[in-house]
């Protein structure tokens, strides 16, 4: 492709909202174009890289025997009502009505649609196992679309669904997908870590996220260097502090004026924050969006509440709970904002972190303005409706597997795999007849990759202050031939020769034949990040060109034929 003919508009200035490197660079290179918040289009270079990622995914999925299909983005509400997710999916679902008022959504994911296909098409054990996938546009009306392709409202996803006779089959399918994902992300040039994950709105039992390591990532992961434990902090189990066998002391009310936070009360009473109980107050909503109850969650004062664990304990959708209006909740339940404790609360669900059960003589709010109570003990003074691990695993906390201090890292979730089991086949009636003609539920797994998010993750991991540094496998072009002076016939002839020879060898080449100053061309070549640059300049007449890899500092002068040979070799080795 000749750059002079290519439809490309690079930007000198990027909008302020672009805060992270991948967003800035994808906009500056003109690879993506914003239409409205969270909705992007792909220009020629951007679309080429998207297709490279798609093809890597396709090759690795096909290699496992999975079959590609393409389902519609428009999905009827009825399917989601059957699975029970029309409400559970919440406001992230992009809902639309047709002209007759019938409800549809633009698919955020396709478990229902694929289950529907399979319940119609599969009747016998002979048709299983099966793995179907698609690469398709998804819609999620994200509350906070941000970082460009990273969290957008329209994005491309690869989603695969496996259908097995039994759980042993599912384990095998899951392992196959897990391995395929490792190959895919490795081929895309990503540094990543598979970690155990929560199953969220998709459901099922086990799950792993594939996290591309990056400081700007929205996923926080906890991992252990001593053993192989690695999980999202949402999912990671916590070790309870050991139970204490101190004698229970009598309750003692203390005046603690103005001490609304754990820090304030601990300082005021001269005690460690770990000797206090922290309260967090929530209101929950029903399917019509009406308030239907209050929740008070309690953790040790120095801990943080893990919202995902709380939601799982309550078994409600993420969007049906939020922080309570303290004044309103106070009237209904007897809590007092800033001074809430577990004793004497009424008409609300009390959820207690498991470690509080074994700790003795803690200090909690007295449910009375400016008062706390000392020597609060579980069992004697209060009980929980639910007692479970509600804590967030912090850096340095003991590893739930081996006890060594855990580390934290940030990353971008580029893919996730789930063991769904029979969640969808049971709710939607997807069965097959086994060898004995008995009906059995099909056992499912599902496997997603954010194609466009992967593109931004690649840029996030591969750039410098001058621009993108594409790994060969996803670069929009492999080589850029920079023709310094297009009006110089000798230079032009050499550049054309290199351009044509490389294309004949199957190399994807950009020829920068624009009538621009050399400085502009070099800047653009760096910005665009094409892996190999061959510069045809002053010494073209002697058959000498300059050869440079975008990822390296040094340049070298080479004979034209050597430059061509070296470029072909590196492209074939790395593409
Ligand atoms: P997140 O936790 O980031 O919202 P998710 O867990 O809801 O993502 P999945 O349902 O697992 O996402 O979707 C599969 C993949 O699709 C994700 O691993 C991610 O790479 C991609 N993805 C999800 N939401 C978005 C989005 N809003 N924009 C771009 N890619 C997305
Ligand atoms: Mg996910």
XYZ file of C-alpha atoms and ligand atoms in Angstrom:
607
model
C 0.000 0.000 0.000
C 1.199 3.470 -0.879
C 0.839 5.847 2.029
C 0.092 8.649 -0.466
C -3.088 6.788 -1.469
C -4.115 5.439 1.895
C -7.091 6.878 3.709
C -5.376 7.890 6.908
C -5.552 10.893 9.169
C -3.097 11.014 12.007
C -3.766 13.500 14.787
C -1.337 15.951 16.356
C -3.742 16.722 19.199
C -5.785 14.123 21.007
C -8.950 14.802 23.002
C -8.398 15.288 26.747
C -10.555 12.315 27.585
C -7.849 10.000 26.203
C -5.799 9.324 29.322
C -3.951 6.099 28.667
C -1.309 5.305 26.055
C -3.337 2.825 24.017
C -6.309 5.161 23.727
C -4.098 8.122 22.833
C -2.029 6.188 20.301
C -4.937 4.438 18.595
C -6.534 7.870 18.117
C -3.305 9.633 17.105
C -2.459 7.007 14.499
C -5.976 7.408 13.127
C -6.564 3.673 13.600
C -9.837 4.169 15.431
C -12.435 6.887 15.239
C -14.909 7.816 17.946
C -18.542 8.264 16.973
C -20.088 8.788 20.418
C -19.001 7.840 23.921
C -17.898 4.196 23.986
C -18.603 3.644 20.288
C -15.688 3.441 17.869
C -15.108 2.688 14.215
C -11.967 1.221 12.677
C -10.020 2.944 9.908
C -7.859 0.986 7.426
C -4.813 0.424 9.653
C -6.885 -0.284 12.744
C -9.097 -2.739 10.933
C -6.089 -4.620 9.590
C -4.808 -5.172 13.135
C -8.252 -6.213 14.363
C -8.386 -8.787 11.561
C -4.925 -10.079 12.461
C -6.079 -10.707 16.023
C -9.277 -12.301 14.743
C -7.277 -14.612 12.498
C -4.953 -15.709 15.279
C -8.041 -16.525 17.339
C -9.654 -18.313 14.383
C -6.601 -20.459 13.723
C -6.259 -21.536 17.338
C -9.994 -22.137 17.789
C -10.213 -24.149 14.569
C -7.187 -26.179 15.667
C -9.191 -27.401 18.681
C -11.994 -28.543 16.405
C -14.325 -25.690 17.322
C -16.579 -24.557 14.462
C -17.206 -20.934 13.522
C -20.734 -19.628 13.033
C -22.254 -16.152 13.158
C -25.380 -15.317 15.138
C -27.358 -12.103 15.031
C -26.714 -9.281 17.459
C -30.484 -8.763 17.875
C -31.962 -11.148 20.414
C -35.595 -11.545 21.559
C -36.323 -10.877 25.254
C -38.123 -14.219 25.581
C -34.857 -16.163 25.493
C -33.481 -14.081 28.346
C -36.699 -14.410 30.313
C -36.355 -18.175 30.036
C -32.861 -18.153 31.494
C -33.866 -15.595 34.107
C -31.355 -13.017 32.936
C -33.680 -10.397 31.414
C -33.761 -8.789 34.872
C -30.472 -10.129 36.216
C -28.380 -8.579 33.450
C -29.525 -5.130 34.492
C -29.005 -1.699 32.934
C -25.892 -2.794 31.038
C -28.156 -4.602 28.610
C -28.958 -2.505 25.561
C -32.728 -2.967 25.283
C -34.763 -2.048 22.199
C -38.369 -2.429 21.116
C -39.570 -3.154 17.645
C -42.417 -1.183 16.032
C -44.971 -3.477 17.676
C -43.565 -2.923 21.143
C -41.914 -6.328 21.408
C -38.770 -6.377 23.567
C -35.354 -7.207 22.190
C -31.787 -6.596 23.200
C -28.548 -6.071 21.343
C -26.634 -9.087 22.576
C -24.109 -8.446 25.377
C -23.225 -12.175 25.202
C -24.835 -15.227 23.592
C -25.364 -18.077 26.088
C -29.121 -18.049 25.497
C -28.894 -17.962 21.702
C -26.378 -20.803 21.527
C -28.331 -22.897 24.051
C -31.433 -22.327 21.920
C -29.638 -23.588 18.801
C -28.388 -26.660 20.588
C -31.681 -27.594 22.235
C -33.206 -27.589 18.768
C -30.389 -29.353 16.941
C -28.966 -31.877 19.388
C -30.967 -34.882 20.535
C -28.472 -37.718 20.914
C -25.227 -38.331 22.794
C -23.734 -39.143 19.391
C -23.817 -35.425 18.488
C -21.686 -34.449 21.503
C -19.210 -32.992 22.325
C -19.490 -29.859 20.268
C -17.862 -26.438 20.397
C -19.305 -23.534 18.408
C -17.869 -20.043 18.301
C -18.312 -16.699 16.613
C -16.464 -13.429 16.253
C -19.150 -10.833 16.556
C -20.092 -7.366 17.725
C -21.397 -7.111 21.270
C -23.305 -4.347 22.995
C -23.058 -3.385 26.640
C -24.345 -0.049 27.838
C -21.459 0.349 30.272
C -21.976 2.800 33.141
C -18.527 4.263 32.571
C -17.223 3.625 29.061
C -13.591 4.660 29.092
C -10.096 4.174 27.774
C -11.287 3.839 24.170
C -11.545 0.216 23.071
C -10.750 -0.978 26.566
C -14.248 -0.472 27.918
C -16.552 0.457 25.087
C -20.277 0.060 24.595
C -19.929 -1.654 21.216
C -17.018 -4.063 20.865
C -15.927 -7.184 19.066
C -15.816 -10.401 21.042
C -14.982 -13.974 20.216
C -17.396 -16.135 22.140
C -17.336 -19.912 22.146
C -19.699 -22.376 23.784
C -18.920 -26.019 24.508
C -21.556 -28.721 24.868
C -20.674 -31.989 26.577
C -22.379 -35.126 27.828
C -20.998 -34.847 31.335
C -18.705 -32.930 33.656
C -15.656 -34.970 32.667
C -16.289 -33.836 29.086
C -16.639 -30.232 30.239
C -13.315 -30.441 32.102
C -11.658 -31.561 28.884
C -13.298 -28.865 26.762
C -12.367 -26.232 29.337
C -8.734 -27.352 29.427
C -8.579 -27.266 25.640
C -9.906 -23.706 25.548
C -7.561 -22.676 28.360
C -4.599 -23.942 26.353
C -5.862 -22.336 23.144
C -6.145 -19.013 25.021
C -2.540 -19.299 26.184
C -1.469 -19.772 22.579
C -3.636 -16.928 21.303
C -2.400 -14.330 23.777
C 1.193 -15.462 23.384
C 0.897 -15.092 19.623
C -0.572 -11.607 20.080
C 2.611 -10.668 21.931
C 0.982 -10.176 25.324
C 2.510 -10.736 28.734
C -0.408 -12.213 30.645
C -1.451 -14.339 33.577
C -4.432 -16.693 33.837
C -6.078 -16.195 37.218
C -9.057 -17.694 39.020
C -12.063 -15.452 38.671
C -15.580 -14.844 39.870
C -18.312 -15.969 37.476
C -20.369 -12.741 37.710
C -23.483 -12.331 35.571
C -22.531 -15.280 33.356
C -22.798 -17.803 36.215
C -21.473 -21.333 36.580
C -18.901 -22.852 38.905
C -15.292 -22.330 37.820
C -13.735 -19.547 35.860
C -10.397 -18.099 34.853
C -9.605 -14.659 33.543
C -6.671 -14.053 31.237
C -5.127 -10.827 32.406
C -2.653 -8.839 30.329
C -0.398 -7.229 32.909
C -0.606 -3.433 32.865
C -0.650 -0.662 35.436
C -3.663 0.927 33.739
C -5.705 -2.290 33.815
C -8.973 -2.323 35.715
C -8.486 -5.842 37.100
C -6.564 -6.296 40.285
C -5.028 -9.691 40.782
C -3.482 -11.349 43.799
C -0.803 -13.954 43.300
C 1.651 -15.893 45.372
C 5.285 -16.316 44.439
C 5.685 -19.361 46.681
C 2.851 -21.434 45.285
C 0.746 -21.153 42.134
C -2.184 -19.275 43.671
C -3.386 -16.497 41.356
C -6.858 -14.977 41.444
C -8.642 -11.713 40.913
C -8.908 -9.890 44.223
C -12.694 -10.150 43.781
C -12.423 -13.908 43.824
C -9.421 -14.543 46.091
C -10.219 -16.277 49.345
C -8.950 -14.753 52.561
C -7.527 -16.453 55.593
C -9.420 -15.586 58.789
C -7.410 -14.271 61.692
C -7.066 -17.112 64.222
C -9.892 -17.417 66.729
C -9.117 -16.064 70.208
C -9.913 -17.798 73.461
C -9.920 -14.735 75.701
C -12.707 -14.512 78.254
C -15.676 -12.421 77.133
C -15.757 -9.151 79.055
C -18.971 -7.323 79.892
C -20.319 -4.887 77.306
C -19.313 -1.319 78.004
C -20.844 1.729 76.333
C -18.353 4.539 75.741
C -18.877 8.128 74.709
C -16.971 8.712 71.459
C -18.113 12.128 70.239
C -17.723 12.806 66.530
C -15.773 9.624 65.768
C -17.541 8.522 62.623
C -14.758 6.589 60.937
C -12.864 3.531 62.090
C -9.670 5.572 62.157
C -11.235 8.250 64.346
C -12.725 5.867 66.863
C -9.581 3.715 67.069
C -7.452 6.810 67.663
C -9.902 8.220 70.171
C -9.968 5.010 72.203
C -6.279 4.306 71.681
C -6.847 0.889 70.167
C -5.749 -0.823 66.989
C -8.194 -0.684 64.069
C -8.167 -4.486 64.054
C -9.952 -4.425 67.420
C -12.984 -2.692 65.910
C -15.910 -3.743 63.745
C -16.684 -1.825 60.562
C -20.275 -1.529 59.322
C -21.367 -0.992 55.706
C -24.993 -0.265 54.938
C -26.884 -1.110 51.774
C -30.341 -1.022 50.281
C -31.546 -3.640 47.790
C -34.058 -3.405 44.949
C -36.555 -5.798 43.395
C -37.220 -6.423 39.704
C -39.404 -3.327 39.422
C -36.633 -1.195 40.882
C -38.456 -0.764 44.225
C -36.534 -0.906 47.495
C -37.052 -4.302 49.060
C -34.743 -4.456 52.034
C -31.671 -3.295 53.908
C -28.372 -5.042 54.430
C -25.752 -4.358 57.093
C -22.375 -5.967 56.411
C -19.714 -6.239 59.105
C -15.974 -6.795 58.726
C -13.032 -6.228 61.058
C -12.146 -2.531 61.186
C -8.883 -2.818 59.295
C -10.393 -4.946 56.497
C -12.112 -3.892 53.334
C -15.447 -5.256 52.232
C -15.319 -7.286 49.015
C -18.484 -6.265 47.165
C -18.444 -9.307 44.875
C -18.372 -11.657 47.855
C -21.266 -9.750 49.450
C -23.342 -9.948 46.257
C -22.627 -13.655 45.916
C -23.575 -14.244 49.559
C -26.871 -12.427 49.049
C -27.357 -14.199 45.709
C -28.641 -11.067 43.975
C -27.613 -9.258 40.772
C -24.875 -6.662 41.076
C -27.149 -3.842 39.958
C -29.819 -4.463 42.604
C -27.801 -3.196 45.580
C -26.335 0.173 46.491
C -25.180 2.126 49.516
C -28.150 3.030 51.707
C -29.405 6.474 52.528
C -28.347 6.383 56.189
C -31.132 8.619 57.470
C -33.802 6.459 55.819
C -32.194 3.224 56.879
C -31.834 4.518 60.423
C -35.609 4.912 60.788
C -36.272 1.421 59.475
C -33.516 -0.539 61.206
C -32.206 1.416 64.178
C -28.750 1.963 62.709
C -27.033 5.320 63.216
C -24.729 6.613 60.473
C -21.126 6.548 61.713
C -22.098 4.715 64.883
C -23.603 1.530 63.486
C -22.883 -1.767 65.182
C -24.447 -5.222 64.991
C -26.234 -5.135 68.354
C -29.916 -4.236 68.296
C -30.333 -3.788 64.563
C -33.722 -4.881 63.280
C -35.482 -5.332 59.952
C -32.330 -5.749 57.972
C -30.197 -8.613 56.785
C -27.025 -8.914 58.847
C -24.064 -10.317 56.947
C -20.982 -10.993 59.055
C -17.471 -11.741 57.934
C -16.458 -15.204 59.101
C -13.417 -14.049 61.057
C -15.503 -11.911 63.425
C -17.026 -15.099 64.862
C -13.778 -16.113 66.558
C -12.552 -12.677 67.667
C -13.203 -11.513 71.203
C -14.040 -8.197 72.832
C -14.171 -5.946 69.780
C -15.437 -2.380 69.649
C -18.483 -1.560 67.518
C -20.913 1.300 66.968
C -23.658 1.475 69.614
C -26.402 2.509 67.182
C -26.576 5.688 69.223
C -25.150 9.065 68.167
C -21.636 9.599 69.606
C -21.415 6.184 71.285
C -19.580 2.931 70.725
C -19.715 -0.350 72.669
C -16.638 -2.213 73.837
C -16.294 -5.967 74.339
C -18.718 -7.007 71.608
C -18.705 -10.771 71.031
C -20.311 -12.850 68.308
C -22.871 -15.326 69.611
C -23.364 -13.607 72.936
C -24.218 -10.133 71.643
C -25.223 -10.562 68.000
C -25.550 -13.080 65.204
C -25.480 -12.894 61.442
C -28.168 -14.014 59.005
C -25.248 -14.931 56.781
C -21.704 -15.609 57.971
C -19.121 -15.928 55.222
C -15.819 -14.600 53.910
C -16.541 -10.967 52.940
C -12.989 -9.641 52.949
C -10.796 -8.256 50.221
C -7.416 -9.959 50.023
C -4.830 -7.221 50.428
C -1.206 -7.172 49.374
C 0.843 -8.838 52.123
C -2.091 -10.840 53.535
C -1.394 -14.570 53.891
C -1.892 -16.651 50.745
C -5.060 -18.769 51.122
C -3.163 -21.804 49.807
C 0.287 -21.673 51.425
C 0.277 -18.744 53.836
C 3.113 -16.741 52.261
C 2.436 -13.005 51.838
C 0.531 -12.371 48.597
C 1.471 -9.846 45.920
C -0.831 -7.689 43.883
C -0.657 -6.655 40.242
C -2.928 -4.825 37.849
C -4.023 -6.047 34.478
C -6.451 -5.894 31.596
C -8.947 -8.756 31.376
C -8.598 -9.844 27.760
C -10.443 -13.154 28.041
C -12.447 -15.267 30.417
C -13.446 -18.931 30.437
C -16.326 -20.380 32.456
C -17.585 -23.804 33.450
C -21.311 -23.184 33.165
C -22.435 -26.696 33.982
C -26.180 -27.055 33.463
C -27.246 -23.508 34.397
C -28.552 -22.737 30.907
C -29.473 -26.239 29.773
C -31.690 -26.668 32.837
C -33.408 -23.289 32.634
C -33.884 -23.573 28.863
C -34.439 -27.324 28.562
C -31.426 -28.395 26.505
C -31.216 -32.163 26.845
C -29.899 -35.159 24.925
C -30.682 -38.866 25.087
C -27.839 -40.917 26.519
C -26.805 -44.471 25.556
C -29.787 -45.798 27.542
C -32.280 -43.435 25.878
C -32.486 -41.444 29.111
C -32.771 -37.638 28.947
C -29.755 -35.797 30.334
C -28.935 -32.116 30.584
C -26.168 -30.929 28.281
C -23.147 -29.683 30.258
C -21.875 -26.336 28.995
C -18.854 -24.067 29.090
C -18.372 -20.622 27.593
C -15.247 -18.798 26.541
C -14.874 -15.117 25.635
C -12.086 -12.989 24.230
C -12.363 -9.245 23.847
C -10.912 -8.829 20.363
C -10.866 -5.043 20.362
C -9.810 -4.880 24.013
C -6.921 -7.195 23.122
C -5.868 -4.670 20.482
C -5.621 -1.936 23.110
C -3.853 -4.278 25.524
C -1.214 -4.963 22.860
C -0.627 -1.229 22.381
C -0.582 -0.696 26.134
C 2.244 -3.222 26.459
C 4.099 -2.223 23.284
C 4.785 1.474 22.895
C 7.264 4.212 23.752
C 7.065 7.996 23.838
C 7.188 8.151 20.032
C 4.402 5.741 19.248
C 3.337 2.142 18.922
C 5.835 -0.747 18.625
C 3.739 -3.498 17.034
C 4.602 -7.127 17.540
C 4.878 -8.543 14.005
C 1.839 -10.808 14.487
C -0.671 -7.991 14.867
C 1.082 -5.149 13.038
C -1.114 -3.597 10.338
C 1.873 -3.849 7.975
C 5.183 -5.640 8.474
C 7.536 -3.216 6.754
C 7.499 0.487 5.962
C 9.698 1.684 3.118
C 10.447 5.335 3.729
C 11.288 7.069 0.492
C 13.135 10.218 1.526
C 12.869 12.155 -1.747
C 10.093 10.862 -4.042
C 11.154 13.334 -6.763
C 14.632 11.744 -6.925
C 14.341 9.138 -9.692
C 17.127 6.930 -8.408
C 15.658 6.820 -4.906
C 12.164 6.238 -6.264
C 13.338 3.300 -8.409
C 15.104 1.589 -5.486
C 12.099 2.084 -3.210
C 9.747 0.639 -5.844
C 11.991 -2.384 -6.255
C 12.092 -3.084 -2.513
C 8.349 -2.530 -2.279
C 7.620 -4.975 -5.100
C 10.151 -7.633 -4.076
C 8.834 -7.688 -0.539
C 5.214 -7.932 -1.662
C 6.125 -10.799 -3.984
C 7.578 -12.597 -0.951
C 4.259 -12.207 0.879
C 5.408 -9.344 3.101
C 2.844 -6.628 3.868
C 4.496 -3.334 2.952
C 3.669 0.328 3.295
C 5.522 2.621 0.926
C 5.809 6.137 2.295
C 5.914 7.948 -1.040
C 4.287 11.118 0.274
C 5.727 14.492 -0.604
C 6.503 15.325 3.003
C 9.647 16.414 4.801
C 11.820 13.436 5.877
C 11.377 14.414 9.538
C 7.613 14.081 9.233
C 7.984 10.684 7.602
C 10.298 9.349 10.303
C 7.996 10.663 13.012
C 4.993 9.003 11.391
C 6.845 5.721 10.899
C 7.645 5.683 14.622
C 4.099 6.698 15.528
C 2.541 3.971 13.365
C 4.967 1.453 14.845
C 5.550 -0.732 11.766
C 8.117 -3.347 12.941
C 10.702 -2.908 10.134
C 11.687 0.378 8.481
C 13.785 0.491 5.326
C 14.823 4.020 4.473
C 15.740 4.809 0.894
C 17.762 8.019 0.839
C 21.033 9.608 -0.253
C 22.946 6.366 -0.858
C 20.259 4.723 -2.976
C 22.420 5.281 -6.049
C 25.138 3.068 -4.523
C 22.582 0.385 -3.705
C 22.703 1.157 0.032
C 19.661 1.680 2.273
C 19.110 2.084 5.992
C 17.515 -0.756 7.938
C 15.931 -0.318 11.340
C 13.682 -2.285 13.643
C 11.118 -0.161 15.445
C 11.862 -1.956 18.730
C 15.615 -1.273 18.563
C 17.590 1.940 18.729
C 20.358 1.124 16.232
C 20.055 1.504 12.510
C 22.390 -0.081 10.008
C 23.260 0.496 6.397
C 22.748 -2.486 4.163
C 22.883 -3.404 0.529
C 19.385 -3.386 -0.969
C 19.307 -7.158 -1.442
C 20.420 -7.765 2.156
C 17.781 -5.423 3.503
C 15.132 -7.284 1.518
C 16.460 -10.669 2.634
C 16.655 -9.652 6.303
C 13.171 -8.149 6.256
C 11.676 -11.303 4.737
C 13.463 -13.466 7.294
C 12.307 -11.525 10.341
C 8.747 -11.219 9.049
C 8.505 -14.952 8.407
C 10.000 -15.777 11.783
C 7.674 -13.520 13.766
C 4.425 -13.073 11.874
P -15.411 -6.584 32.587
O -15.274 -7.251 33.928
O -14.156 -5.944 32.111
O -16.605 -5.708 32.488
P -16.695 -8.948 31.764
O -16.115 -9.918 32.735
O -18.045 -8.430 31.989
O -15.672 -7.746 31.539
P -17.050 -11.067 29.821
O -18.509 -11.197 29.945
O -16.183 -12.063 30.469
O -16.617 -9.593 30.298
O -16.692 -10.871 28.269
C -15.624 -11.532 27.601
C -14.554 -10.562 27.192
O -15.071 -9.460 26.457
C -13.830 -9.927 28.360
O -12.833 -10.782 28.851
C -13.266 -8.663 27.742
O -12.027 -8.936 27.108
C -14.290 -8.304 26.685
N -15.137 -7.191 27.138
C -16.106 -7.211 28.070
N -16.664 -6.013 28.213
C -16.048 -5.192 27.334
C -16.189 -3.809 26.997
N -17.104 -3.039 27.580
N -15.375 -3.297 26.032
C -14.459 -4.069 25.418
N -14.281 -5.372 25.700
C -15.063 -5.943 26.642
Mg -15.148 -11.402 32.274
